[in-house]
Amino acid sequence: MRLINVKAFIDRERLMTKGRRMGRRIKILESADDEATDFAILSHRWIEKRGETTEVNCEEMVELESMEKDKQNEVRRRLGYRKILDSCEQAKRDGYEWLWVDTCCIDKRSSAELSEAINSMYRWYENSRVCYAYLHDVTGPSFPTEFDKEQYPNSKGWPEWFSRGWTLQEMIAPSNVQFFNKDWQRIGDKRTLAHTLAGITRVPQHILTDGLASNRPCVAQIMSWAADRIATRLEDRAYSLLGLLDVNMPMLYGEGKKAFHRLQLEIIRMSNDQSIFAWGLGNRLTGSILADDPSFFRGCYEMELMDRDEFVQYLKDDIPEEELTSIEDDRFGVFPITNRGIQIWLLLTPLNDSCSVFQARLPCRFGPSRPPVVINLALWKSNYCRYFTSLYTGFPMQRTLQFRQLYLRYQDTPSRNATFDIDDSSITENGFTYSGTYPSKLTRDTVSLTNTDPLCIRVYSDSQANRRFAVGFGQCFGQDWIHFAYEEPTSTSNGQTWRDYAREEYKTMLLRGPEHAGSIAEARSRGNQSMAEARSRGEHYGRVWVKHTCLPDSACTVRTSCVVWESLRKSGVRIEVFQDPNFRHGPGEWTNFDVDEANDLHCDVRRLMLRNNPSRREQRYSLLVDGVSIEFLPTPDGIKLGDYGHFTDSNDFCGEGNIFTDLKPLTSKADITLRQHKISAKYGYNADSDYVTARQHDSYSVHHLYKPLGLSLPSNHDFNSLLTSVSTRLTNRYLVTRVIQCGADQSSERHGQSTHPAGSYKPSTSDTNSSIITTPLCTIAKPLVWHRDEVAGAASVERAETKDERVIPRWLRESKQKMAG
């Protein structure tokens, strides 16, 4: 370690005050062995003034005498310099030749020296003969013994020294700590003030008087002492605990909260203290088994460990006889770190009817005679994660404990906000009304969820039928989810308000969040498909989820449709109710569909299209439509926009009719204007300004398109209603949704089988003057509304007509009635 030569420093300062220089160069800083040297050490709060430090660094301390006069005087006027000088004067009075001060005895230009100093610092304070604790904001002649928010407003009512991360070890490690006020008057020592210090810091009195070696507390309790302490650098909140926890590790400034994660992993490698997992009880954060910072251990100041026999004895009534023999020491106290997670044996209690949510008992407790600590875990993608939601009284847990080997996830889980745009405008047409939202601060139709607000409940009621249901919108482990819950008709007769109902459903859904989000194990155990299985299909693709849920003892069915905009982290949700006594769709499972153009925030789920994907990839051509990449198929002869039909076994499209022709009597009052699009080449193979090249996948074949124009079906409400009106008759039919029209007769390429290499062919002059309009490429898709009714179950015409009435506008209803007349 590098120490200040007290006499040399004081002599140099006196000579500089007189304007003289030292006749010979004396070293102010010298290296010494901390175990063989008697030295004093300074503990203090670094001070900044106007955003700049007032401390003196190692280079300035060594080079001070050789500096220019102005720079020398500026350094000597700093508060940090005066602090070092006063410390040296005090050390000289106490008979010490050497003094250590962190600001100038560590050359922070060397990362290796800085890392060595931080890893050795606890030992240096422990080996010092005396530690001078300088309380720069204490002005009185005595140590403050009472909370004073006015005197110390920025440090929770006590001197700022007690709020800093590094001073915790500087208080505990030395056996002799002397406290000084602003004017360097001695105001007490650690031993005589131990009772007061314990009240301020929550560090037990015996630790202050006898040190950590006498009876080292568990990891969680030591962490709790630093819960409310701060540091200038985030990483220092971890590094300042190394000595207290008897851990060494390299410094990596810039790693942020990962420093505290690394610290915990080092502790796990060196000890079997499971209290390190007992943090953050009552917190709502979910994910890694590791805490993000010491504040997560705030409530652990009375935590203590339990040995194996005591732990098993406490729980023996809940452990099956055959399990007791398996709780051996080599399983009980060993938990290695693997690349999958922390491998550990734990006593688990599952939530009834759940394969995802558990309580785990840990061999530690909040004080003598208390029960073992319980933490909540959730199974997510084969690993167990911390899951922070209170297991409220009344939720059924299995009584029998299972001694099980599992992997605790220590990597961060995905964490992101989720936004749901909710459309429930059609609810009122079937007797239901919107009652309200819980929590009440999430009342808008656009609900944004975060880690602190991971769930929103919306309640809908039918007062005449004495029934109601709730729809929950949540996120868990970075996965969005929607869950439907209904109340039995007899429940509302008990006088329960919708808020009470919402509050109970909130607790239940929050508890089962991992299941609703789509735990794969849970989904497999129940034999249904989960929302978690939705995978991103790229920027311009998405997925639509549909669930039908029949209300018990009722003809009402609730349909929840959710379109997921993968690239925007946003979901559009439509909640609908229709009545049909013949409609039944199982327990309400999710069905999902890959859709085209789901990136369009204004799309209606009735208009979304399920693309037809040929089995042969080389049949597809790529073009940019308004700058967006779209895949096209060669057009069958005579194809027109709006044609519908089916695909044969050989994957050929067989037309059966045209939707515009069929619906012509209904469209006089409807807006069915086609959309036009700009077409350009995806790979930049435009022959010239009039020609666009469509290149075939996995082939050199191309289409050279002369002045192509893209046309697609309308996207407005009128046209979407028309799609809905024929959904029953055209169930499972495909529709020509987009075509490319070109000028000139390109008969040689009519079916997209050009034999010309890309960029080598141009039509003749006679071709370019032709007035013939061709349609060489198209997209064929199935409207979602034509498909989901088929999936929902066998549909009758009566059901379809009844259901469609709630989405068909008045103009279409009147037209249909006239046609029927």
Tab-separated table of N, CA and C in Angstrom, residues 382-511:
chain	number	residue	atom	x	y	z
A	382	SER	N	-38.298	-23.753	-18.636
A	382	SER	CA	-37.485	-24.805	-18.009
A	382	SER	C	-36.641	-24.346	-16.829
A	383	ASN	N	-36.608	-23.035	-16.532
A	383	ASN	CA	-35.903	-22.524	-15.362
A	383	ASN	C	-36.894	-21.903	-14.390
A	384	TYR	N	-36.464	-21.786	-13.142
A	384	TYR	CA	-37.312	-21.169	-12.118
A	384	TYR	C	-36.837	-19.737	-11.863
A	385	CYS	N	-37.769	-18.811	-11.870
A	385	CYS	CA	-37.478	-17.394	-11.691
A	385	CYS	C	-38.163	-16.883	-10.436
A	386	ARG	N	-37.644	-15.782	-9.887
A	386	ARG	CA	-38.348	-15.110	-8.803
A	386	ARG	C	-39.644	-14.532	-9.337
A	387	TYR	N	-40.695	-14.706	-8.567
A	387	TYR	CA	-41.989	-14.182	-8.981
A	387	TYR	C	-42.586	-13.430	-7.799
A	388	PHE	N	-42.663	-12.113	-7.937
A	388	PHE	CA	-43.056	-11.285	-6.807
A	388	PHE	C	-44.517	-10.906	-6.875
A	389	THR	N	-45.309	-11.699	-6.198
A	389	THR	CA	-46.701	-11.367	-5.945
A	389	THR	C	-47.088	-12.090	-4.674
A	390	SER	N	-47.760	-11.411	-3.786
A	390	SER	CA	-48.113	-12.015	-2.501
A	390	SER	C	-49.071	-13.176	-2.734
A	391	LEU	N	-48.788	-14.305	-2.086
A	391	LEU	CA	-49.719	-15.425	-2.115
A	391	LEU	C	-50.757	-15.174	-1.017
A	392	TYR	N	-51.799	-14.457	-1.396
A	392	TYR	CA	-52.766	-13.981	-0.427
A	392	TYR	C	-53.419	-15.148	0.308
A	393	THR	N	-53.819	-14.893	1.532
A	393	THR	CA	-54.530	-15.888	2.320
A	393	THR	C	-55.794	-16.298	1.579
A	394	GLY	N	-56.042	-17.578	1.521
A	394	GLY	CA	-57.219	-18.062	0.834
A	394	GLY	C	-56.913	-18.728	-0.487
A	395	PHE	N	-55.734	-18.481	-1.047
A	395	PHE	CA	-55.366	-19.165	-2.280
A	395	PHE	C	-54.914	-20.577	-1.928
A	396	PRO	N	-55.438	-21.578	-2.612
A	396	PRO	CA	-55.143	-22.968	-2.226
A	396	PRO	C	-53.727	-23.382	-2.611
A	397	MET	N	-52.927	-23.703	-1.607
A	397	MET	CA	-51.599	-24.257	-1.835
A	397	MET	C	-51.608	-25.700	-1.353
A	398	GLN	N	-50.877	-26.553	-2.058
A	398	GLN	CA	-50.743	-27.926	-1.579
A	398	GLN	C	-49.975	-27.929	-0.256
A	399	ARG	N	-50.387	-28.748	0.660
A	399	ARG	CA	-49.742	-28.761	1.976
A	399	ARG	C	-48.425	-29.529	1.963
A	400	THR	N	-48.345	-30.587	1.176
A	400	THR	CA	-47.164	-31.438	1.180
A	400	THR	C	-46.004	-30.772	0.449
A	401	LEU	N	-44.830	-30.785	1.092
A	401	LEU	CA	-43.625	-30.223	0.494
A	401	LEU	C	-42.939	-31.263	-0.381
A	402	GLN	N	-42.372	-30.811	-1.484
A	402	GLN	CA	-41.636	-31.682	-2.385
A	402	GLN	C	-40.177	-31.237	-2.408
A	403	PHE	N	-39.254	-32.157	-2.144
A	403	PHE	CA	-37.832	-31.858	-2.195
A	403	PHE	C	-37.372	-32.102	-3.625
A	404	ARG	N	-37.118	-31.022	-4.360
A	404	ARG	CA	-36.935	-31.124	-5.804
A	404	ARG	C	-35.661	-30.396	-6.244
A	405	GLN	N	-34.967	-30.989	-7.212
A	405	GLN	CA	-33.818	-30.316	-7.824
A	405	GLN	C	-34.303	-29.446	-8.974
A	406	LEU	N	-33.799	-28.231	-9.028
A	406	LEU	CA	-34.220	-27.318	-10.090
A	406	LEU	C	-33.088	-26.358	-10.418
A	407	TYR	N	-33.316	-25.522	-11.408
A	407	TYR	CA	-32.340	-24.517	-11.829
A	407	TYR	C	-32.946	-23.132	-11.640
A	408	LEU	N	-32.273	-22.318	-10.848
A	408	LEU	CA	-32.709	-20.944	-10.629
A	408	LEU	C	-32.045	-20.046	-11.665
A	409	ARG	N	-32.837	-19.274	-12.345
A	409	ARG	CA	-32.308	-18.395	-13.387
A	409	ARG	C	-31.606	-17.205	-12.747
A	410	TYR	N	-30.345	-16.966	-13.104
A	410	TYR	CA	-29.637	-15.797	-12.588
A	410	TYR	C	-29.418	-14.741	-13.665
A	411	GLN	N	-29.714	-15.066	-14.915
A	411	GLN	CA	-29.656	-14.047	-15.964
A	411	GLN	C	-30.945	-13.219	-15.906
A	412	ASP	N	-30.863	-11.988	-16.372
A	412	ASP	CA	-32.052	-11.145	-16.422
A	412	ASP	C	-33.073	-11.746	-17.383
A	413	THR	N	-34.341	-11.674	-17.011
A	413	THR	CA	-35.412	-12.066	-17.916
A	413	THR	C	-35.839	-10.853	-18.738
A	414	PRO	N	-36.472	-11.073	-19.890
A	414	PRO	CA	-36.922	-9.917	-20.685
A	414	PRO	C	-37.833	-9.022	-19.869
A	415	SER	N	-37.637	-7.737	-19.997
A	415	SER	CA	-38.457	-6.769	-19.273
A	415	SER	C	-38.756	-5.611	-20.205
A	416	ARG	N	-40.015	-5.426	-20.524
A	416	ARG	CA	-40.395	-4.354	-21.438
A	416	ARG	C	-41.844	-3.965	-21.181
A	417	ASN	N	-42.174	-2.747	-21.518
A	417	ASN	CA	-43.527	-2.270	-21.345
A	417	ASN	C	-44.430	-2.878	-22.416
A	418	ALA	N	-45.705	-2.994	-22.086
A	418	ALA	CA	-46.685	-3.542	-23.019
A	418	ALA	C	-47.835	-2.551	-23.144
A	419	THR	N	-48.322	-2.373	-24.371
A	419	THR	CA	-49.430	-1.453	-24.615
A	419	THR	C	-50.559	-2.201	-25.317
A	420	PHE	N	-51.791	-2.031	-24.801
A	420	PHE	CA	-52.978	-2.636	-25.394
A	420	PHE	C	-53.951	-1.529	-25.796
A	421	ASP	N	-54.318	-1.493	-27.086
A	421	ASP	CA	-55.394	-0.625	-27.560
A	421	ASP	C	-56.677	-1.450	-27.528
A	422	ILE	N	-57.657	-1.043	-26.713
A	422	ILE	CA	-58.838	-1.868	-26.439
A	422	ILE	C	-60.063	-1.267	-27.114
A	423	ASP	N	-60.763	-2.081	-27.908
A	423	ASP	CA	-62.015	-1.685	-28.547
A	423	ASP	C	-63.115	-2.585	-28.008
A	424	ASP	N	-63.973	-2.029	-27.156
A	424	ASP	CA	-65.100	-2.788	-26.616
A	424	ASP	C	-66.424	-2.105	-26.962
A	425	SER	N	-66.434	-1.379	-28.088
A	425	SER	CA	-67.604	-0.568	-28.455
A	425	SER	C	-68.842	-1.402	-28.739
A	426	SER	N	-68.670	-2.673	-29.137
A	426	SER	CA	-69.841	-3.482	-29.482
A	426	SER	C	-70.426	-4.214	-28.279
A	427	ILE	N	-69.812	-4.074	-27.112
A	427	ILE	CA	-70.293	-4.771	-25.924
A	427	ILE	C	-71.736	-4.391	-25.592
A	428	THR	N	-72.060	-3.105	-25.725
A	428	THR	CA	-73.361	-2.609	-25.269
A	428	THR	C	-74.518	-3.139	-26.112
A	429	GLU	N	-74.251	-3.647	-27.330
A	429	GLU	CA	-75.323	-4.098	-28.195
A	429	GLU	C	-75.928	-5.418	-27.738
A	430	ASN	N	-75.343	-6.083	-26.767
A	430	ASN	CA	-75.884	-7.347	-26.264
A	430	ASN	C	-76.095	-7.320	-24.762
A	431	GLY	N	-76.421	-6.147	-24.234
A	431	GLY	CA	-76.852	-6.052	-22.851
A	431	GLY	C	-75.778	-5.786	-21.839
A	432	PHE	N	-74.488	-5.862	-22.220
A	432	PHE	CA	-73.402	-5.643	-21.274
A	432	PHE	C	-72.954	-4.180	-21.300
A	433	THR	N	-72.482	-3.704	-20.172
A	433	THR	CA	-71.922	-2.355	-20.075
A	433	THR	C	-70.544	-2.439	-19.416
A	434	TYR	N	-69.735	-1.445	-19.716
A	434	TYR	CA	-68.405	-1.338	-19.099
A	434	TYR	C	-68.560	-0.791	-17.679
A	435	SER	N	-68.095	-1.547	-16.678
A	435	SER	CA	-68.236	-1.130	-15.276
A	435	SER	C	-67.063	-0.292	-14.806
A	436	GLY	N	-65.848	-0.674	-15.159
A	436	GLY	CA	-64.693	0.085	-14.720
A	436	GLY	C	-63.415	-0.716	-14.837
A	437	THR	N	-62.322	-0.087	-14.427
A	437	THR	CA	-60.987	-0.667	-14.544
A	437	THR	C	-60.308	-0.678	-13.187
A	438	TYR	N	-59.555	-1.730	-12.912
A	438	TYR	CA	-58.748	-1.821	-11.690
A	438	TYR	C	-57.325	-2.217	-12.091
A	439	PRO	N	-56.288	-1.507	-11.598
A	439	PRO	CA	-56.331	-0.297	-10.766
A	439	PRO	C	-56.945	0.880	-11.521
A	440	SER	N	-57.528	1.803	-10.772
A	440	SER	CA	-58.306	2.878	-11.373
A	440	SER	C	-57.458	3.828	-12.203
A	441	LYS	N	-56.133	3.886	-11.947
A	441	LYS	CA	-55.297	4.808	-12.722
A	441	LYS	C	-55.118	4.351	-14.161
A	442	LEU	N	-55.506	3.111	-14.482
A	442	LEU	CA	-55.389	2.597	-15.843
A	442	LEU	C	-56.781	2.533	-16.473
A	443	THR	N	-57.398	3.676	-16.658
A	443	THR	CA	-58.793	3.709	-17.081
A	443	THR	C	-58.974	3.985	-18.561
A	444	ARG	N	-57.966	4.362	-19.277
A	444	ARG	CA	-58.128	4.716	-20.678
A	444	ARG	C	-58.216	3.466	-21.559
A	445	ASP	N	-58.672	3.666	-22.812
A	445	ASP	CA	-58.767	2.540	-23.732
A	445	ASP	C	-57.411	2.078	-24.231
A	446	THR	N	-56.386	2.895	-24.021
A	446	THR	CA	-55.014	2.471	-24.288
A	446	THR	C	-54.330	2.231	-22.958
A	447	VAL	N	-54.021	0.982	-22.664
A	447	VAL	CA	-53.462	0.592	-21.374
A	447	VAL	C	-51.980	0.280	-21.559
A	448	SER	N	-51.134	0.945	-20.799
A	448	SER	CA	-49.692	0.700	-20.834
A	448	SER	C	-49.265	0.041	-19.530
A	449	LEU	N	-48.645	-1.119	-19.636
A	449	LEU	CA	-48.221	-1.887	-18.464
A	449	LEU	C	-46.712	-1.820	-18.314
A	450	THR	N	-46.256	-1.811	-17.068
A	450	THR	CA	-44.837	-1.762	-16.746
A	450	THR	C	-44.534	-2.815	-15.688
A	451	ASN	N	-43.285	-2.867	-15.231
A	451	ASN	CA	-42.927	-3.798	-14.170
A	451	ASN	C	-43.669	-3.490	-12.877
A	452	THR	N	-43.919	-2.214	-12.618
A	452	THR	CA	-44.609	-1.840	-11.384
A	452	THR	C	-46.131	-1.926	-11.528
A	453	ASP	N	-46.639	-1.860	-12.749
A	453	ASP	CA	-48.072	-2.034	-13.021
A	453	ASP	C	-48.219	-3.108	-14.095
A	454	PRO	N	-48.083	-4.397	-13.700
A	454	PRO	CA	-48.041	-5.455	-14.706
A	454	PRO	C	-49.408	-5.994	-15.118
A	455	LEU	N	-50.495	-5.446	-14.558
A	455	LEU	CA	-51.798	-6.047	-14.802
A	455	LEU	C	-52.894	-4.994	-14.734
A	456	CYS	N	-53.881	-5.112	-15.612
A	456	CYS	CA	-55.044	-4.241	-15.624
A	456	CYS	C	-56.277	-5.112	-15.819
A	457	ILE	N	-57.317	-4.883	-15.012
A	457	ILE	CA	-58.564	-5.641	-15.084
A	457	ILE	C	-59.680	-4.720	-15.544
A	458	ARG	N	-60.422	-5.135	-16.583
A	458	ARG	CA	-61.614	-4.406	-17.022
A	458	ARG	C	-62.833	-5.291	-16.785
A	459	VAL	N	-63.868	-4.711	-16.173
A	459	VAL	CA	-65.058	-5.462	-15.775
A	459	VAL	C	-66.246	-5.024	-16.622
A	460	TYR	N	-67.054	-6.001	-17.081
A	460	TYR	CA	-68.259	-5.754	-17.860
A	460	TYR	C	-69.424	-6.456	-17.180
A	461	SER	N	-70.579	-5.786	-17.118
A	461	SER	CA	-71.719	-6.295	-16.356
A	461	SER	C	-72.995	-6.260	-17.178
A	462	ASP	N	-73.869	-7.227	-16.895
A	462	ASP	CA	-75.234	-7.258	-17.418
A	462	ASP	C	-76.150	-7.294	-16.207
A	463	SER	N	-76.654	-6.135	-15.816
A	463	SER	CA	-77.431	-6.034	-14.579
A	463	SER	C	-78.745	-6.804	-14.663
A	464	GLN	N	-79.349	-6.864	-15.848
A	464	GLN	CA	-80.627	-7.559	-15.974
A	464	GLN	C	-80.459	-9.060	-15.806
A	465	ALA	N	-79.394	-9.587	-16.365
A	465	ALA	CA	-79.143	-11.032	-16.242
A	465	ALA	C	-78.349	-11.369	-14.989
A	466	ASN	N	-77.964	-10.349	-14.217
A	466	ASN	CA	-77.232	-10.555	-12.963
A	466	ASN	C	-75.929	-11.336	-13.188
A	467	ARG	N	-75.156	-10.901	-14.187
A	467	ARG	CA	-73.893	-11.578	-14.464
A	467	ARG	C	-72.857	-10.551	-14.897
A	468	ARG	N	-71.588	-10.909	-14.769
A	468	ARG	CA	-70.497	-10.047	-15.210
A	468	ARG	C	-69.257	-10.896	-15.487
A	469	PHE	N	-68.360	-10.293	-16.239
A	469	PHE	CA	-67.096	-10.965	-16.526
A	469	PHE	C	-65.979	-9.941	-16.519
A	470	ALA	N	-64.747	-10.430	-16.438
A	470	ALA	CA	-63.564	-9.568	-16.386
A	470	ALA	C	-62.564	-10.025	-17.436
A	471	VAL	N	-61.874	-9.058	-18.026
A	471	VAL	CA	-60.786	-9.342	-18.964
A	471	VAL	C	-59.524	-8.723	-18.396
A	472	GLY	N	-58.505	-9.536	-18.208
A	472	GLY	CA	-57.241	-9.053	-17.660
A	472	GLY	C	-56.209	-8.888	-18.761
A	473	PHE	N	-55.487	-7.765	-18.714
A	473	PHE	CA	-54.401	-7.488	-19.646
A	473	PHE	C	-53.115	-7.422	-18.826
A	474	GLY	N	-52.170	-8.293	-19.121
A	474	GLY	CA	-50.981	-8.370	-18.282
A	474	GLY	C	-49.716	-8.608	-19.072
A	475	GLN	N	-48.608	-8.549	-18.334
A	475	GLN	CA	-47.317	-8.922	-18.890
A	475	GLN	C	-46.535	-9.632	-17.789
A	476	CYS	N	-45.757	-10.614	-18.188
A	476	CYS	CA	-44.964	-11.386	-17.232
A	476	CYS	C	-43.752	-11.930	-17.972
A	477	PHE	N	-42.562	-11.687	-17.421
A	477	PHE	CA	-41.317	-12.137	-18.046
A	477	PHE	C	-41.207	-11.652	-19.488
A	478	GLY	N	-41.677	-10.433	-19.743
A	478	GLY	CA	-41.584	-9.851	-21.068
A	478	GLY	C	-42.623	-10.345	-22.051
A	479	GLN	N	-43.565	-11.185	-21.602
A	479	GLN	CA	-44.607	-11.741	-22.471
A	479	GLN	C	-45.947	-11.095	-22.149
A	480	ASP	N	-46.624	-10.552	-23.174
A	480	ASP	CA	-47.964	-10.001	-22.984
A	480	ASP	C	-48.975	-11.139	-22.879
A	481	TRP	N	-50.041	-10.899	-22.139
A	481	TRP	CA	-51.089	-11.926	-22.062
A	481	TRP	C	-52.446	-11.291	-21.796
A	482	ILE	N	-53.487	-12.020	-22.181
A	482	ILE	CA	-54.875	-11.614	-21.949
A	482	ILE	C	-55.589	-12.812	-21.352
A	483	HIS	N	-56.388	-12.563	-20.323
A	483	HIS	CA	-57.106	-13.667	-19.684
A	483	HIS	C	-58.541	-13.252	-19.411
A	484	PHE	N	-59.453	-14.185	-19.621
A	484	PHE	CA	-60.888	-13.951	-19.419
A	484	PHE	C	-61.341	-14.676	-18.150
A	485	ALA	N	-62.170	-14.019	-17.347
A	485	ALA	CA	-62.737	-14.640	-16.148
A	485	ALA	C	-64.190	-14.214	-16.028
A	486	TYR	N	-65.037	-15.106	-15.610
A	486	TYR	CA	-66.461	-14.775	-15.440
A	486	TYR	C	-66.883	-15.099	-14.009
A	487	GLU	N	-67.954	-14.454	-13.601
A	487	GLU	CA	-68.501	-14.646	-12.269
A	487	GLU	C	-69.811	-15.409	-12.379
A	488	GLU	N	-69.998	-16.386	-11.514
A	488	GLU	CA	-71.245	-17.131	-11.513
A	488	GLU	C	-72.406	-16.193	-11.212
A	489	PRO	N	-73.548	-16.389	-11.846
A	489	PRO	CA	-74.675	-15.469	-11.652
A	489	PRO	C	-75.088	-15.281	-10.209
A	490	THR	N	-74.917	-16.297	-9.357
A	490	THR	CA	-75.360	-16.182	-7.966
A	490	THR	C	-74.436	-15.302	-7.137
A	491	SER	N	-73.214	-15.064	-7.597
A	491	SER	CA	-72.242	-14.312	-6.810
A	491	SER	C	-72.652	-12.861	-6.617
A	492	THR	N	-73.259	-12.263	-7.642
A	492	THR	CA	-73.582	-10.844	-7.553
A	492	THR	C	-74.678	-10.568	-6.545
A	493	SER	N	-75.426	-11.591	-6.146
A	493	SER	CA	-76.505	-11.374	-5.186
A	493	SER	C	-75.981	-11.122	-3.788
A	494	ASN	N	-74.702	-11.326	-3.571
A	494	ASN	CA	-74.128	-11.104	-2.246
A	494	ASN	C	-73.798	-9.649	-1.982
A	495	GLY	N	-74.127	-8.772	-2.898
A	495	GLY	CA	-73.860	-7.354	-2.695
A	495	GLY	C	-72.442	-6.942	-3.005
A	496	GLN	N	-71.675	-7.772	-3.658
A	496	GLN	CA	-70.295	-7.444	-4.002
A	496	GLN	C	-70.278	-6.427	-5.133
A	497	THR	N	-69.571	-5.326	-4.927
A	497	THR	CA	-69.475	-4.305	-5.969
A	497	THR	C	-68.531	-4.773	-7.055
A	498	TRP	N	-68.593	-4.081	-8.208
A	498	TRP	CA	-67.691	-4.454	-9.291
A	498	TRP	C	-66.238	-4.236	-8.882
A	499	ARG	N	-65.975	-3.233	-8.029
A	499	ARG	CA	-64.596	-2.989	-7.571
A	499	ARG	C	-64.097	-4.144	-6.723
A	500	ASP	N	-64.962	-4.672	-5.836
A	500	ASP	CA	-64.559	-5.825	-5.027
A	500	ASP	C	-64.278	-7.027	-5.922
A	501	TYR	N	-65.154	-7.211	-6.898
A	501	TYR	CA	-64.951	-8.317	-7.841
A	501	TYR	C	-63.655	-8.147	-8.619
A	502	ALA	N	-63.401	-6.927	-9.099
A	502	ALA	CA	-62.185	-6.650	-9.861
A	502	ALA	C	-60.951	-6.863	-9.004
A	503	ARG	N	-61.031	-6.443	-7.725
A	503	ARG	CA	-59.882	-6.584	-6.840
A	503	ARG	C	-59.540	-8.060	-6.618
A	504	GLU	N	-60.552	-8.901	-6.435
A	504	GLU	CA	-60.306	-10.326	-6.241
A	504	GLU	C	-59.748	-10.971	-7.507
A	505	GLU	N	-60.297	-10.591	-8.657
A	505	GLU	CA	-59.778	-11.140	-9.913
A	505	GLU	C	-58.355	-10.665	-10.166
A	506	TYR	N	-58.062	-9.439	-9.756
A	506	TYR	CA	-56.703	-8.910	-9.912
A	506	TYR	C	-55.716	-9.775	-9.128
A	507	LYS	N	-56.053	-10.096	-7.891
A	507	LYS	CA	-55.169	-10.923	-7.074
A	507	LYS	C	-54.964	-12.293	-7.708
A	508	THR	N	-56.059	-12.879	-8.183
A	508	THR	CA	-55.978	-14.215	-8.760
A	508	THR	C	-55.154	-14.223	-10.042
A	509	MET	N	-55.427	-13.269	-10.927
A	509	MET	CA	-54.696	-13.236	-12.198
A	509	MET	C	-53.232	-12.890	-11.988
A	510	LEU	N	-52.952	-11.991	-11.036
A	510	LEU	CA	-51.564	-11.639	-10.779
A	510	LEU	C	-50.795	-12.849	-10.280
A	511	LEU	N	-51.425	-13.623	-9.416
A	511	LEU	CA	-50.784	-14.819	-8.897
A	511	LEU	C	-50.482	-15.821	-10.005
